[in-house]
Coordinates of C-alpha atoms and ligand atoms in Angstrom, one line a residue:
Chain O
M3 CA -17.7 -36.6 196.1
T4 CA -20.9 -38.9 196.8
M5 CA -19.7 -41.6 197.3
I6 CA -20.7 -44.5 194.7
S7 CA -23.0 -47.4 195.5
P8 CA -20.7 -51.0 195.9
A9 CA -23.4 -52.2 193.3
V10 CA -22.6 -49.7 190.4
Q11 CA -19.2 -49.6 190.9
L12 CA -19.4 -53.8 190.4
K13 CA -21.2 -52.9 187.3
R14 CA -18.7 -50.3 186.4
L15 CA -15.7 -53.6 187.3
V16 CA -18.2 -56.0 185.0
T17 CA -18.2 -54.0 181.9
L18 CA -14.2 -52.8 182.3
V19 CA -13.2 -56.7 182.4
R20 CA -15.9 -57.0 179.2
T21 CA -14.3 -54.3 177.2
E22 CA -10.8 -54.2 178.3
V23 CA -9.9 -57.7 179.1
L24 CA -12.2 -60.4 177.5
V25 CA -12.0 -58.6 173.7
L26 CA -8.2 -60.1 173.5
P27 CA -7.2 -63.3 174.2
S28 CA -3.7 -62.6 175.4
R29 CA -5.6 -60.1 178.2
V30 CA -7.5 -63.0 179.2
I31 CA -4.8 -65.4 179.1
V32 CA -2.5 -62.9 181.8
A33 CA -5.9 -62.5 183.8
M34 CA -6.3 -66.0 184.1
F35 CA -2.2 -66.3 184.9
V36 CA -2.9 -63.9 187.8
L37 CA -5.9 -65.7 189.2
A38 CA -4.5 -69.1 188.9
L39 CA -1.3 -67.9 191.2
L40 CA -2.9 -65.9 193.4
G41 CA -5.4 -68.6 193.7
L42 CA -2.8 -72.1 194.1
P43 CA -2.3 -72.2 197.8
L44 CA -6.3 -72.6 198.4
V45 CA -6.1 -75.7 195.7
S46 CA -2.4 -77.7 196.7
Q47 CA -0.2 -77.0 199.6
N48 CA 2.7 -78.9 198.0
P49 CA 5.5 -77.8 199.3
Y50 CA 7.4 -78.7 196.2
L51 CA 4.8 -76.9 194.1
I52 CA 5.6 -73.7 196.3
R53 CA 9.3 -73.9 195.8
V54 CA 9.3 -74.1 192.2
I55 CA 6.6 -71.3 191.9
I56 CA 8.4 -68.9 194.2
L57 CA 11.9 -69.4 192.8
T58 CA 10.1 -69.3 189.0
S59 CA 9.2 -65.6 190.4
V60 CA 12.6 -64.1 191.5
F61 CA 14.0 -65.7 188.5
A62 CA 11.2 -63.8 186.0
I63 CA 11.6 -60.7 187.7
L64 CA 15.9 -60.8 186.7
A65 CA 14.4 -61.9 183.1
A66 CA 12.8 -58.6 183.3
S67 CA 15.1 -56.5 184.7
W68 CA 17.7 -57.9 181.5
D69 CA 15.3 -57.0 179.4
L70 CA 15.0 -53.2 181.0
L71 CA 18.0 -52.9 180.1
S72 CA 19.5 -55.0 177.2
G73 CA 15.8 -55.5 175.2
F74 CA 15.3 -52.2 175.5
T75 CA 18.5 -49.9 175.1
G76 CA 20.3 -52.7 173.2
Q77 CA 23.4 -52.5 175.5
M78 CA 23.7 -55.8 175.6
N79 CA 24.9 -57.2 179.5
F80 CA 26.4 -61.0 179.3
G81 CA 27.1 -60.2 182.9
H82 CA 23.9 -59.6 184.3
A83 CA 24.7 -62.3 187.4
L84 CA 26.9 -59.0 188.9
F85 CA 23.9 -57.4 190.4
F86 CA 21.9 -60.7 191.1
G87 CA 24.7 -61.8 193.1
M88 CA 25.7 -58.0 194.6
G89 CA 21.8 -58.3 195.8
A90 CA 22.2 -61.4 197.5
Y91 CA 25.5 -60.9 198.8
T92 CA 25.0 -57.1 200.3
S93 CA 21.1 -58.7 202.2
A94 CA 23.1 -61.5 203.7
L95 CA 25.9 -59.8 204.8
L96 CA 23.5 -57.4 206.2
N97 CA 21.4 -59.7 207.7
I98 CA 23.9 -61.8 208.8
H99 CA 26.7 -59.5 210.8
F100 CA 24.2 -56.5 211.4
A101 CA 20.8 -58.8 212.1
I102 CA 18.7 -56.5 210.1
P103 CA 15.8 -58.1 209.2
P104 CA 14.9 -59.1 205.3
W105 CA 12.6 -56.4 204.7
G106 CA 15.7 -53.9 205.3
S107 CA 18.4 -56.2 203.8
V108 CA 16.6 -56.8 200.9
P109 CA 16.7 -53.0 200.1
M110 CA 19.4 -52.2 200.5
G111 CA 20.8 -55.2 198.4
A112 CA 18.8 -53.4 195.4
L113 CA 20.6 -49.8 196.1
A114 CA 23.8 -51.7 196.4
A115 CA 23.2 -53.1 193.0
V116 CA 21.9 -49.6 191.2
L117 CA 25.3 -48.5 192.3
T118 CA 27.0 -51.5 190.9
G119 CA 25.4 -50.5 187.8
L120 CA 26.3 -46.8 187.9
I121 CA 29.9 -48.5 188.1
V122 CA 29.2 -50.8 185.5
G123 CA 27.3 -48.6 183.3
I124 CA 30.1 -45.7 182.8
P125 CA 32.9 -47.9 181.1
C126 CA 29.9 -49.2 178.9
L127 CA 28.6 -46.3 177.7
R128 CA 31.8 -46.2 174.8
L129 CA 31.5 -49.8 174.2
R130 CA 29.5 -51.7 171.7
G131 CA 29.0 -55.5 170.4
T132 CA 31.8 -57.8 171.1
Y133 CA 33.2 -55.1 173.2
L134 CA 30.5 -53.9 175.6
A135 CA 29.5 -58.4 175.6
L136 CA 33.6 -59.5 177.3
T137 CA 33.8 -56.1 179.5
T138 CA 29.8 -56.9 180.7
M139 CA 30.4 -60.2 181.4
A140 CA 34.5 -59.9 183.4
F141 CA 32.5 -58.0 186.3
P142 CA 30.7 -61.1 187.8
I143 CA 34.0 -62.2 187.7
I144 CA 35.6 -60.0 189.0
L145 CA 33.3 -59.8 191.8
M146 CA 33.3 -63.9 192.5
G147 CA 37.5 -63.2 193.1
I148 CA 37.0 -60.5 195.8
V149 CA 34.6 -63.0 197.0
F150 CA 36.9 -65.8 197.1
A151 CA 39.8 -63.5 198.9
L152 CA 37.8 -62.1 201.5
P153 CA 36.3 -65.7 202.9
D154 CA 36.3 -64.3 206.9
L155 CA 33.6 -62.1 205.1
T156 CA 31.7 -64.1 202.6
G157 CA 32.3 -67.1 203.4
G158 CA 34.2 -68.3 200.5
E159 CA 33.3 -71.0 198.4
L160 CA 30.9 -72.0 200.9
G161 CA 28.9 -68.6 201.0
I162 CA 26.9 -67.1 203.9
S163 CA 24.5 -69.2 205.1
G164 CA 21.2 -69.1 207.7
L165 CA 20.1 -66.1 206.8
Q166 CA 16.3 -65.3 208.2
R167 CA 13.2 -65.8 205.4
L168 CA 10.8 -63.0 204.6
S169 CA 8.3 -65.4 206.1
N170 CA 8.0 -68.5 208.5
S171 CA 4.8 -69.7 206.8
L172 CA 4.8 -71.7 203.5
V173 CA 2.0 -69.9 201.9
G174 CA 3.3 -65.9 203.6
N175 CA 6.4 -67.2 201.7
Y176 CA 4.5 -68.0 198.7
Y177 CA 2.5 -64.8 198.7
I178 CA 5.0 -62.3 199.2
Y179 CA 7.0 -63.7 196.5
V180 CA 4.0 -64.0 194.1
V181 CA 2.9 -60.6 194.7
T182 CA 6.6 -58.9 194.7
M183 CA 7.1 -60.3 191.1
L184 CA 3.2 -59.3 190.2
V185 CA 4.0 -55.6 191.7
L186 CA 7.3 -55.6 189.9
S187 CA 6.9 -57.3 187.0
A188 CA 3.8 -54.3 186.1
V189 CA 6.3 -51.5 187.4
M190 CA 9.0 -52.2 184.8
W191 CA 6.0 -52.5 182.3
K192 CA 5.1 -49.3 183.1
I193 CA 8.6 -47.8 183.1
T194 CA 8.6 -49.0 179.6
D195 CA 5.5 -47.8 178.5
S196 CA 6.3 -44.5 179.4
H197 CA 8.0 -41.3 177.8
T198 CA 11.6 -43.0 178.8
G199 CA 10.1 -46.3 177.4
I200 CA 10.4 -44.7 174.0
I201 CA 13.8 -43.1 174.5
F202 CA 14.8 -46.4 175.7
H203 CA 13.7 -47.4 172.4
A204 CA 15.1 -45.2 170.2
I205 CA 18.6 -45.9 171.6
R206 CA 18.8 -48.9 170.4
E207 CA 17.4 -48.3 167.5
D208 CA 20.2 -45.7 166.7
E209 CA 21.8 -43.6 169.3
L210 CA 23.4 -40.6 167.7
A211 CA 19.8 -39.7 166.5
V212 CA 18.7 -39.6 169.6
R213 CA 20.9 -37.3 170.6
A214 CA 20.8 -35.0 167.8
S215 CA 17.1 -35.1 168.6
G216 CA 18.2 -33.1 171.8
I217 CA 18.7 -35.3 174.2
N218 CA 21.0 -36.6 176.8
T219 CA 21.8 -40.6 175.6
T220 CA 24.3 -40.7 178.3
R221 CA 21.8 -40.1 180.9
Y222 CA 19.1 -42.3 179.8
K223 CA 21.8 -45.2 179.1
L224 CA 23.2 -44.8 183.0
M225 CA 19.5 -45.0 183.8
A226 CA 18.7 -48.4 182.5
F227 CA 21.5 -49.6 183.8
C228 CA 20.5 -48.8 187.2
L229 CA 17.2 -49.1 187.2
S230 CA 17.8 -53.1 185.7
G231 CA 20.0 -53.0 188.6
F232 CA 17.8 -52.4 190.9
F233 CA 15.1 -55.0 190.2
A234 CA 18.0 -57.7 189.9
G235 CA 18.9 -56.2 193.1
I236 CA 15.7 -57.7 194.6
S237 CA 15.6 -60.5 192.7
G238 CA 18.8 -61.4 194.4
G239 CA 18.5 -60.7 197.6
M240 CA 14.9 -62.4 197.4
Y241 CA 16.9 -65.2 196.3
A242 CA 19.3 -65.5 199.3
H243 CA 16.8 -64.9 201.9
Y244 CA 14.5 -67.8 200.3
M245 CA 17.5 -69.8 199.8
R246 CA 18.9 -68.9 202.9
I247 CA 22.7 -68.8 201.8
A248 CA 24.6 -66.3 199.4
G249 CA 26.7 -68.7 197.6
P250 CA 29.4 -67.7 194.4
S251 CA 26.9 -69.9 192.2
T252 CA 24.7 -66.5 191.8
L253 CA 27.3 -64.5 190.3
E254 CA 28.4 -67.7 188.1
V255 CA 28.7 -67.0 184.1
S256 CA 25.9 -69.6 183.6
M257 CA 23.6 -67.6 185.9
S258 CA 24.1 -64.8 183.2
F259 CA 24.0 -66.6 180.3
S260 CA 20.4 -68.2 181.6
V261 CA 18.6 -64.6 181.7
V262 CA 19.9 -63.7 178.6
I263 CA 18.6 -67.1 177.4
W264 CA 15.2 -66.6 178.9
A265 CA 14.8 -63.2 177.6
V266 CA 15.2 -63.8 174.2
F267 CA 13.5 -67.2 174.4
G268 CA 10.3 -64.7 175.2
G269 CA 11.2 -62.4 173.1
L270 CA 13.3 -58.9 173.4
A271 CA 12.1 -55.6 174.7
T272 CA 8.5 -56.7 176.3
I273 CA 9.3 -56.9 179.8
Y274 CA 6.6 -59.9 179.7
G275 CA 8.4 -62.2 177.4
P276 CA 10.9 -63.2 179.9
I277 CA 8.4 -63.3 182.2
A278 CA 6.3 -65.5 180.8
A279 CA 9.4 -67.4 179.3
V280 CA 11.1 -68.0 182.7
F281 CA 7.4 -69.3 184.0
V282 CA 7.6 -72.1 180.8
L283 CA 11.1 -73.0 181.0
F284 CA 12.0 -73.0 184.9
P285 CA 9.3 -75.3 185.7
F286 CA 9.9 -77.1 182.8
L287 CA 13.8 -77.8 183.8
E288 CA 12.6 -78.6 187.3
F289 CA 10.4 -81.3 185.5
V290 CA 13.4 -82.7 183.4
R291 CA 15.1 -82.8 186.5
F292 CA 14.0 -86.8 186.6
W293 CA 16.4 -87.0 183.5
P294 CA 18.8 -85.4 184.6
E295 CA 22.0 -86.7 181.8
Y296 CA 19.5 -85.0 179.6
R297 CA 18.5 -82.1 180.8
T298 CA 21.5 -79.9 179.6
M299 CA 21.2 -81.5 176.2
I300 CA 17.0 -81.4 176.0
F301 CA 16.7 -77.4 177.0
A302 CA 19.5 -76.8 174.1
V303 CA 17.5 -78.3 171.9
V304 CA 14.1 -76.7 172.8
V305 CA 15.8 -73.0 172.9
L306 CA 17.5 -73.9 169.5
L307 CA 14.4 -75.1 168.0
I308 CA 12.3 -71.8 169.5
L309 CA 15.7 -69.4 167.9
L310 CA 14.8 -70.7 164.3
Y311 CA 10.8 -70.6 164.1
M312 CA 10.3 -68.1 166.4
P313 CA 12.8 -65.6 166.2
E314 CA 11.3 -62.6 168.1
G315 CA 10.2 -65.1 170.8
I316 CA 7.1 -67.1 172.2
V317 CA 5.1 -64.4 173.1
H318 CA 4.7 -62.5 169.9
W319 CA 4.6 -66.3 168.2
A320 CA 1.7 -67.4 170.3
R321 CA 0.0 -63.8 170.4
D322 CA 0.0 -63.5 166.4
K323 CA -1.4 -66.7 166.0
M324 CA -4.4 -65.6 168.5
E325 CA -4.6 -61.7 167.1
K326 CA -3.9 -59.7 164.5
E327 CA -3.8 -56.1 164.5
C328 CA -5.9 -53.8 162.5
P329 CA -4.0 -52.1 158.9
R330 CA -5.7 -48.6 159.9
C331 CA -5.9 -48.3 163.8
K332 CA -3.2 -50.3 164.4
I333 CA -5.6 -51.8 167.4
R334 CA -5.2 -55.8 167.7
N335 CA -7.9 -58.1 167.7
V336 CA -9.2 -61.6 167.9
A337 CA -7.8 -63.0 165.1
T338 CA -11.6 -64.4 164.2
R339 CA -12.7 -61.1 163.8
K340 CA -13.5 -60.0 160.1
S341 CA -13.7 -56.2 161.7
C342 CA -11.6 -53.7 163.4
R343 CA -13.6 -53.4 167.3
V344 CA -12.3 -49.5 167.1
C345 CA -12.7 -48.7 163.6
T346 CA -14.6 -51.0 162.1
A347 CA -11.9 -51.1 158.9
L348 CA -11.5 -54.9 157.5
L349 CA -8.8 -57.3 159.0
D350 CA -7.4 -59.3 156.1
Chain N
M66 CA 28.6 -4.2 169.1
T67 CA 26.0 -6.9 168.1
V68 CA 26.9 -9.9 168.7
P69 CA 26.5 -12.3 165.1
F70 CA 23.9 -14.7 165.1
L71 CA 26.7 -17.4 163.9
E72 CA 30.3 -16.8 163.3
V73 CA 31.8 -19.3 162.2
E74 CA 35.8 -18.9 162.3
G75 CA 39.1 -21.4 160.9
L76 CA 37.4 -24.1 161.1
T77 CA 39.1 -27.2 159.7
K78 CA 38.8 -31.1 160.5
S79 CA 41.0 -33.8 158.5
F80 CA 40.0 -37.5 158.2
G81 CA 44.0 -39.2 158.1
G82 CA 45.5 -37.0 155.5
L83 CA 42.7 -35.1 153.4
R84 CA 41.6 -31.8 154.4
A85 CA 37.6 -32.4 154.4
V86 CA 37.1 -28.8 155.5
N87 CA 39.8 -26.5 155.7
D88 CA 39.8 -22.9 157.3
V89 CA 36.4 -21.8 156.9
K90 CA 34.9 -18.5 157.7
F91 CA 31.8 -17.6 157.4
R92 CA 28.8 -15.2 159.2
M93 CA 25.5 -15.7 159.4
E94 CA 22.0 -13.5 160.4
Q95 CA 19.2 -13.7 162.2
K96 CA 16.9 -15.6 160.3
E97 CA 18.9 -15.8 156.9
V98 CA 18.6 -18.7 154.8
L99 CA 21.8 -20.1 153.3
G100 CA 22.6 -22.1 150.6
L101 CA 25.8 -24.8 151.2
I102 CA 26.8 -25.9 148.0
G103 CA 29.4 -27.6 146.7
P104 CA 30.2 -31.1 144.2
N105 CA 30.1 -34.7 145.3
G106 CA 32.6 -34.9 148.8
A107 CA 33.3 -31.0 148.9
G108 CA 32.9 -31.4 152.7
K109 CA 29.5 -29.8 152.5
T110 CA 28.1 -32.6 155.3
T111 CA 31.3 -33.2 157.1
L112 CA 30.6 -29.0 158.0
L113 CA 27.5 -29.4 159.1
R114 CA 28.5 -32.2 161.8
L115 CA 31.4 -30.2 162.9
L116 CA 28.7 -27.5 163.6
T117 CA 26.4 -29.3 165.4
G118 CA 29.7 -31.1 167.7
I119 CA 29.0 -34.9 166.1
L120 CA 32.1 -34.3 164.8
K121 CA 35.0 -32.4 166.4
P122 CA 37.3 -29.3 164.6
D123 CA 40.6 -30.4 164.8
S124 CA 41.1 -26.2 165.0
G125 CA 38.5 -23.0 164.6
S126 CA 35.4 -21.7 166.2
V127 CA 31.4 -21.9 165.8
R128 CA 29.9 -19.3 168.1
F129 CA 26.3 -18.7 168.2
K130 CA 24.7 -15.8 169.6
G131 CA 28.0 -15.3 171.4
K132 CA 28.5 -18.8 172.7
E133 CA 31.0 -21.3 171.5
L134 CA 30.0 -24.7 170.6
V135 CA 32.7 -26.4 169.4
G136 CA 33.4 -28.3 172.8
H137 CA 29.7 -28.8 173.6
K138 CA 27.6 -32.0 173.3
L139 CA 25.5 -32.7 170.1
W140 CA 22.6 -32.4 172.6
D141 CA 23.4 -29.7 174.6
I142 CA 23.8 -27.9 170.6
V143 CA 20.6 -29.2 169.7
N144 CA 19.4 -27.7 173.4
M145 CA 20.8 -24.4 172.7
G146 CA 18.9 -24.0 169.2
V147 CA 21.1 -25.6 166.5
A148 CA 18.9 -28.6 164.8
C149 CA 20.1 -30.6 162.3
T150 CA 18.5 -33.5 159.6
F151 CA 20.8 -36.2 158.1
Q152 CA 21.2 -36.7 154.8
N153 CA 21.0 -40.8 154.9
M154 CA 18.1 -40.7 157.0
R155 CA 18.6 -42.4 160.6
P156 CA 14.8 -43.4 161.4
F157 CA 14.3 -45.0 164.2
R158 CA 12.4 -47.7 162.3
R159 CA 11.1 -50.3 164.3
L160 CA 9.1 -47.0 166.3
P161 CA 6.0 -45.3 165.0
I162 CA 6.2 -42.4 163.0
I163 CA 4.6 -40.6 166.2
A164 CA 7.0 -42.0 168.6
N165 CA 10.2 -40.9 166.2
V166 CA 8.8 -37.8 166.3
M167 CA 8.5 -38.0 170.3
V168 CA 11.6 -38.5 171.1
S169 CA 12.8 -34.6 169.9
C170 CA 9.6 -33.2 171.7
L171 CA 11.0 -35.1 174.8
S172 CA 14.1 -33.2 174.7
P173 CA 14.1 -30.8 177.3
R174 CA 14.4 -27.4 175.2
S175 CA 11.1 -28.5 173.2
M176 CA 9.3 -29.3 177.1
G177 CA 10.3 -25.9 178.2
R178 CA 8.8 -24.2 175.7
G179 CA 5.6 -23.4 175.7
E180 CA 3.6 -24.1 179.4
W181 CA 1.0 -24.1 177.7
V182 CA 1.9 -27.4 176.0
K183 CA 2.0 -30.5 178.2
V184 CA 0.7 -33.2 175.3
V185 CA 4.2 -34.8 174.4
E186 CA 1.7 -36.5 171.7
A187 CA -0.3 -33.8 170.5
K188 CA 3.1 -31.7 169.5
A189 CA 4.7 -34.7 167.9
M190 CA 1.5 -35.1 166.1
D191 CA 1.3 -30.8 165.1
A192 CA 5.4 -31.5 163.9
L193 CA 4.1 -34.5 161.5
E194 CA 1.3 -32.6 160.7
F195 CA 3.9 -30.2 159.2
A196 CA 5.7 -32.2 157.2
G197 CA 2.9 -33.7 155.8
I198 CA 3.2 -37.5 157.1
S199 CA 0.6 -36.8 159.9
D200 CA -1.8 -39.8 158.4
M201 CA 0.7 -42.5 158.8
A202 CA 1.8 -41.7 162.6
L203 CA 1.2 -45.0 163.5
E204 CA 2.9 -46.6 160.7
K205 CA 6.6 -48.0 161.3
A206 CA 9.2 -46.0 160.4
S207 CA 10.6 -48.5 157.9
T208 CA 7.4 -48.9 155.9
L209 CA 8.1 -45.0 154.7
S210 CA 9.4 -44.3 151.0
Q211 CA 12.1 -42.2 150.8
G212 CA 10.4 -39.2 150.5
D213 CA 8.3 -39.4 153.5
L214 CA 11.6 -40.7 155.4
K215 CA 13.0 -37.0 154.4
R216 CA 9.6 -35.7 156.1
L217 CA 10.0 -37.6 158.8
E218 CA 13.6 -35.9 159.6
V219 CA 12.6 -32.7 159.0
A220 CA 9.2 -33.1 161.5
R221 CA 12.1 -33.9 164.4
A222 CA 13.9 -31.4 163.6
V223 CA 11.7 -29.0 163.8
A224 CA 10.1 -30.3 166.4
T225 CA 12.6 -29.5 168.5
D226 CA 11.9 -25.7 168.2
P227 CA 15.0 -24.6 166.7
E228 CA 16.8 -21.1 165.9
L229 CA 19.0 -22.2 163.4
L230 CA 17.9 -25.6 161.3
L231 CA 20.7 -27.6 159.5
L232 CA 19.1 -29.3 156.2
D233 CA 21.1 -32.2 154.3
E234 CA 20.1 -32.3 151.0
P235 CA 16.5 -32.3 152.1
F236 CA 15.3 -32.9 148.3
G237 CA 17.5 -35.7 147.9
G238 CA 16.4 -38.9 146.4
L239 CA 12.6 -36.7 146.2
S240 CA 10.4 -36.8 142.8
P241 CA 10.0 -33.2 141.4
A242 CA 6.4 -32.7 142.9
E243 CA 8.3 -34.3 146.6
T244 CA 10.4 -31.9 146.0
E245 CA 8.2 -28.6 145.3
L246 CA 6.1 -29.9 148.4
M247 CA 9.1 -30.0 150.8
A248 CA 10.3 -26.2 149.4
K249 CA 7.3 -25.6 149.9
S250 CA 7.2 -26.4 153.5
I251 CA 10.6 -25.3 153.5
R252 CA 9.2 -22.0 153.0
R253 CA 6.3 -21.9 155.4
L254 CA 8.6 -22.6 158.4
H255 CA 11.0 -19.7 158.1
K256 CA 8.0 -17.3 157.6
G257 CA 7.4 -18.7 160.6
G258 CA 4.1 -18.9 163.2
R259 CA 2.0 -21.6 164.4
F260 CA 1.1 -25.0 163.2
G261 CA -1.2 -26.2 165.9
R262 CA 0.9 -26.7 169.1
L263 CA 4.1 -26.1 167.0
H264 CA 5.4 -22.4 167.7
S265 CA 8.1 -21.5 164.6
E266 CA 9.7 -18.7 165.0
G267 CA 11.2 -18.5 161.9
P268 CA 14.5 -20.1 162.4
A269 CA 17.5 -19.6 160.2
M270 CA 18.2 -22.0 158.0
I271 CA 21.5 -23.4 156.1
I272 CA 20.4 -26.0 153.1
V273 CA 23.2 -28.4 151.7
E274 CA 21.6 -29.1 148.2
H275 CA 22.5 -30.2 144.8
K276 CA 19.4 -29.0 143.2
L277 CA 20.8 -25.5 142.5
Q278 CA 17.1 -24.6 140.9
Q279 CA 14.9 -25.5 143.4
L280 CA 17.7 -24.3 146.5
M281 CA 17.6 -21.1 144.4
K282 CA 14.1 -20.2 145.1
I283 CA 14.7 -20.7 148.9
V284 CA 18.0 -19.4 149.7
D285 CA 19.1 -15.1 150.3
R286 CA 23.0 -16.3 149.8
I287 CA 24.4 -19.1 148.6
V288 CA 28.1 -20.6 150.4
V289 CA 30.1 -22.5 147.8
L290 CA 32.2 -24.8 149.2
N291 CA 35.2 -27.4 147.4
F292 CA 37.6 -29.8 148.7
G293 CA 36.9 -28.0 151.4
T294 CA 37.8 -24.5 151.0
L295 CA 35.2 -21.6 150.6
L296 CA 35.1 -20.9 147.0
A297 CA 32.6 -18.1 146.8
E298 CA 29.9 -17.0 148.7
G299 CA 27.0 -14.4 147.4
T300 CA 23.7 -14.0 146.1
P301 CA 22.2 -17.1 144.5
E302 CA 22.7 -14.8 141.2
E303 CA 26.4 -14.1 142.0
V304 CA 27.3 -17.9 142.3
V305 CA 25.9 -19.4 139.7
N306 CA 27.7 -17.1 137.2
N307 CA 30.9 -16.8 139.4
P308 CA 33.7 -18.5 136.9
R309 CA 35.2 -20.8 139.0
V310 CA 32.1 -21.5 140.7
I311 CA 31.4 -23.1 137.2
E312 CA 34.7 -24.4 136.4
A313 CA 34.7 -26.3 140.1
Y314 CA 31.3 -28.0 139.1
L315 CA 32.4 -28.7 135.1
G316 CA 35.1 -30.3 136.9
Q317 CA 33.1 -32.6 138.6
Q318 CA 30.3 -33.6 135.9
G319 CA 28.0 -30.2 136.7
G320 CA 25.5 -29.8 139.0
Q321 CA 21.4 -30.7 137.6
Ligands
ATP144 N1 34.0 -40.2 158.7 C1 34.6 -40.2 157.6 N2 35.8 -40.9 157.8 C2 36.7 -40.0 157.0 N3 36.8 -40.1 155.9 C3 35.4 -39.0 155.5 C4 34.6 -39.3 156.5 N4 33.9 -38.3 156.2 C5 33.5 -38.0 155.3 N5 35.0 -38.2 154.8 C6 35.6 -37.6 153.3 O1 35.8 -36.3 153.9 C7 35.3 -35.4 152.1 C8 34.0 -34.7 152.2 O2 33.1 -35.5 152.9 P1 31.3 -34.9 153.1 O3 30.2 -36.0 152.9 O4 31.8 -33.9 153.8 O5 31.2 -34.3 151.8 P2 29.7 -33.8 150.7 O6 29.9 -32.5 150.2 O7 28.9 -33.6 151.6 O8 29.6 -34.8 149.6 P3 28.2 -34.7 149.0 O9 27.4 -34.2 148.0 O10 28.1 -36.2 148.0 O11 27.1 -35.1 150.2 C9 35.3 -37.0 151.5 O12 36.0 -37.1 150.2 C10 34.7 -38.5 152.4 O13 35.3 -39.2 151.9
MG145 MG1 27.1 -34.6 152.1

């Protein structure tokens, strides 16, 4: 192969950006969001701001991992904190008791969460609706019981503290968390955009019909549990290493519920919806921390308003304001266009 | 001794006190097209569901090319080469039509056949082409008419490359023109051949249908079910002239 000169490569990149990114407002926003995240430390290194964005990134991974399981396959998991706590506690134990550094303990925490996904997934295969919701809710409570029953190992109420951070520099940590979030989000989105993603979608729509198409739905449902556990486990481990503590709060019911609320707020079965939701809601909640007595109430009101007026989530609502779909080829166009940019059909 | 293509023996299924399928026994040959008729509630759908493993029989056996199907999972049976459609269509409503069919193309059986076809999307498109709804490939399934949903059901089943295809009322709710089109598709499928990347070896079929006139033109043989029991069996002429069949149909306001 001949080498392509840098000038030609740059030209190609510019063309790509012009034809693929600049044509749609939503893509421009995503590109600007990524650039802003990556460029932030160049503008400000305010420790409080950096901390908020690091935690937001952790919870964005968590919310997207819930969507991968529940939004896509429709197996509503109301105990997602189980995977988060499992990742947090496993990496904390490995880091403190076995002196395994974070780059080893976080993936092992994720593997523990995958195993947990299998253990939880199997009894959940036959369950639906309320029964599934209650069963999934029970698992983190069981794990919390184990945590309190073994205080020598888990630190009981106090948790395991003194964990090593991934990086000791503020900016180093920031980039590790933000880049991990961006990469894992892209991976999750790619999974859902693949053939496997179509099967996940179809299982949510009608499981029996998927079986009648010759697909082993048991395998795919368990796969969804394990994949979701993996990503949630990573976010749990990274959370523990950032906070330098893994405590029972990671397993709380409120944690599980927050995840569900974020995902519904952003829009189910999208991956990017829950991520956007966390980036809106988490900093917002940090902001209203100045009025602690109203915090929960403001949160509840905002969520209620969203559910009433944007039932498909904030992302689809915003996208439909800016773009419209071509009735013929289903390609999205800027709302101001009169005809489709690909097939030139008239947009109404 | 040759192994029968499909051999059903003593198949029985009760719902509570109701015997929906009672000691049913029949055989089928390769490439045969069998009509399954009977008054409403006779147990036709239940019988098909027993064959594909959607329901478990109380007793009896279903042997397909010498292999026992009872006890296997639905998806295993589909991958052995038995596909079915649903009487009350079950599309993936919020997915585009093409994605509906791609699910079938992703089954191990469909993926394993024809090494020269690795492109799932293309094969799904050919299945849609075959069923005559390819121009709506990108529409959501929820926007389809009754007739097009029936076609989608057929496209989905055909995309699994079946050797035995079970069609539950393929003409149900269709206009005369749509019925004619569907009958044509079924005959074309049975003749076998290539439809783009879809290769049909001409599957055997069991067709449940109330529209007897159209059914007669397609099937080789007819089996009549009444109150879950086999009432008669024979060529279309034999069956329509059978006094017991006429009586069973007159007992319920008759077939169309
Ligand atoms: N899941 C079920 N639970 C209880 N009873 C059932 C069930 N499925 C079917 N039945 C009953 O079994 C009998 C046979 O039903 P089936 O659907 O097989 O009839 P059918 O021949 O397909 O009728 P149709 O021509 O109306 O489609 C009916 O009396 C029906 O009410
Ligand atoms: Mg029926």
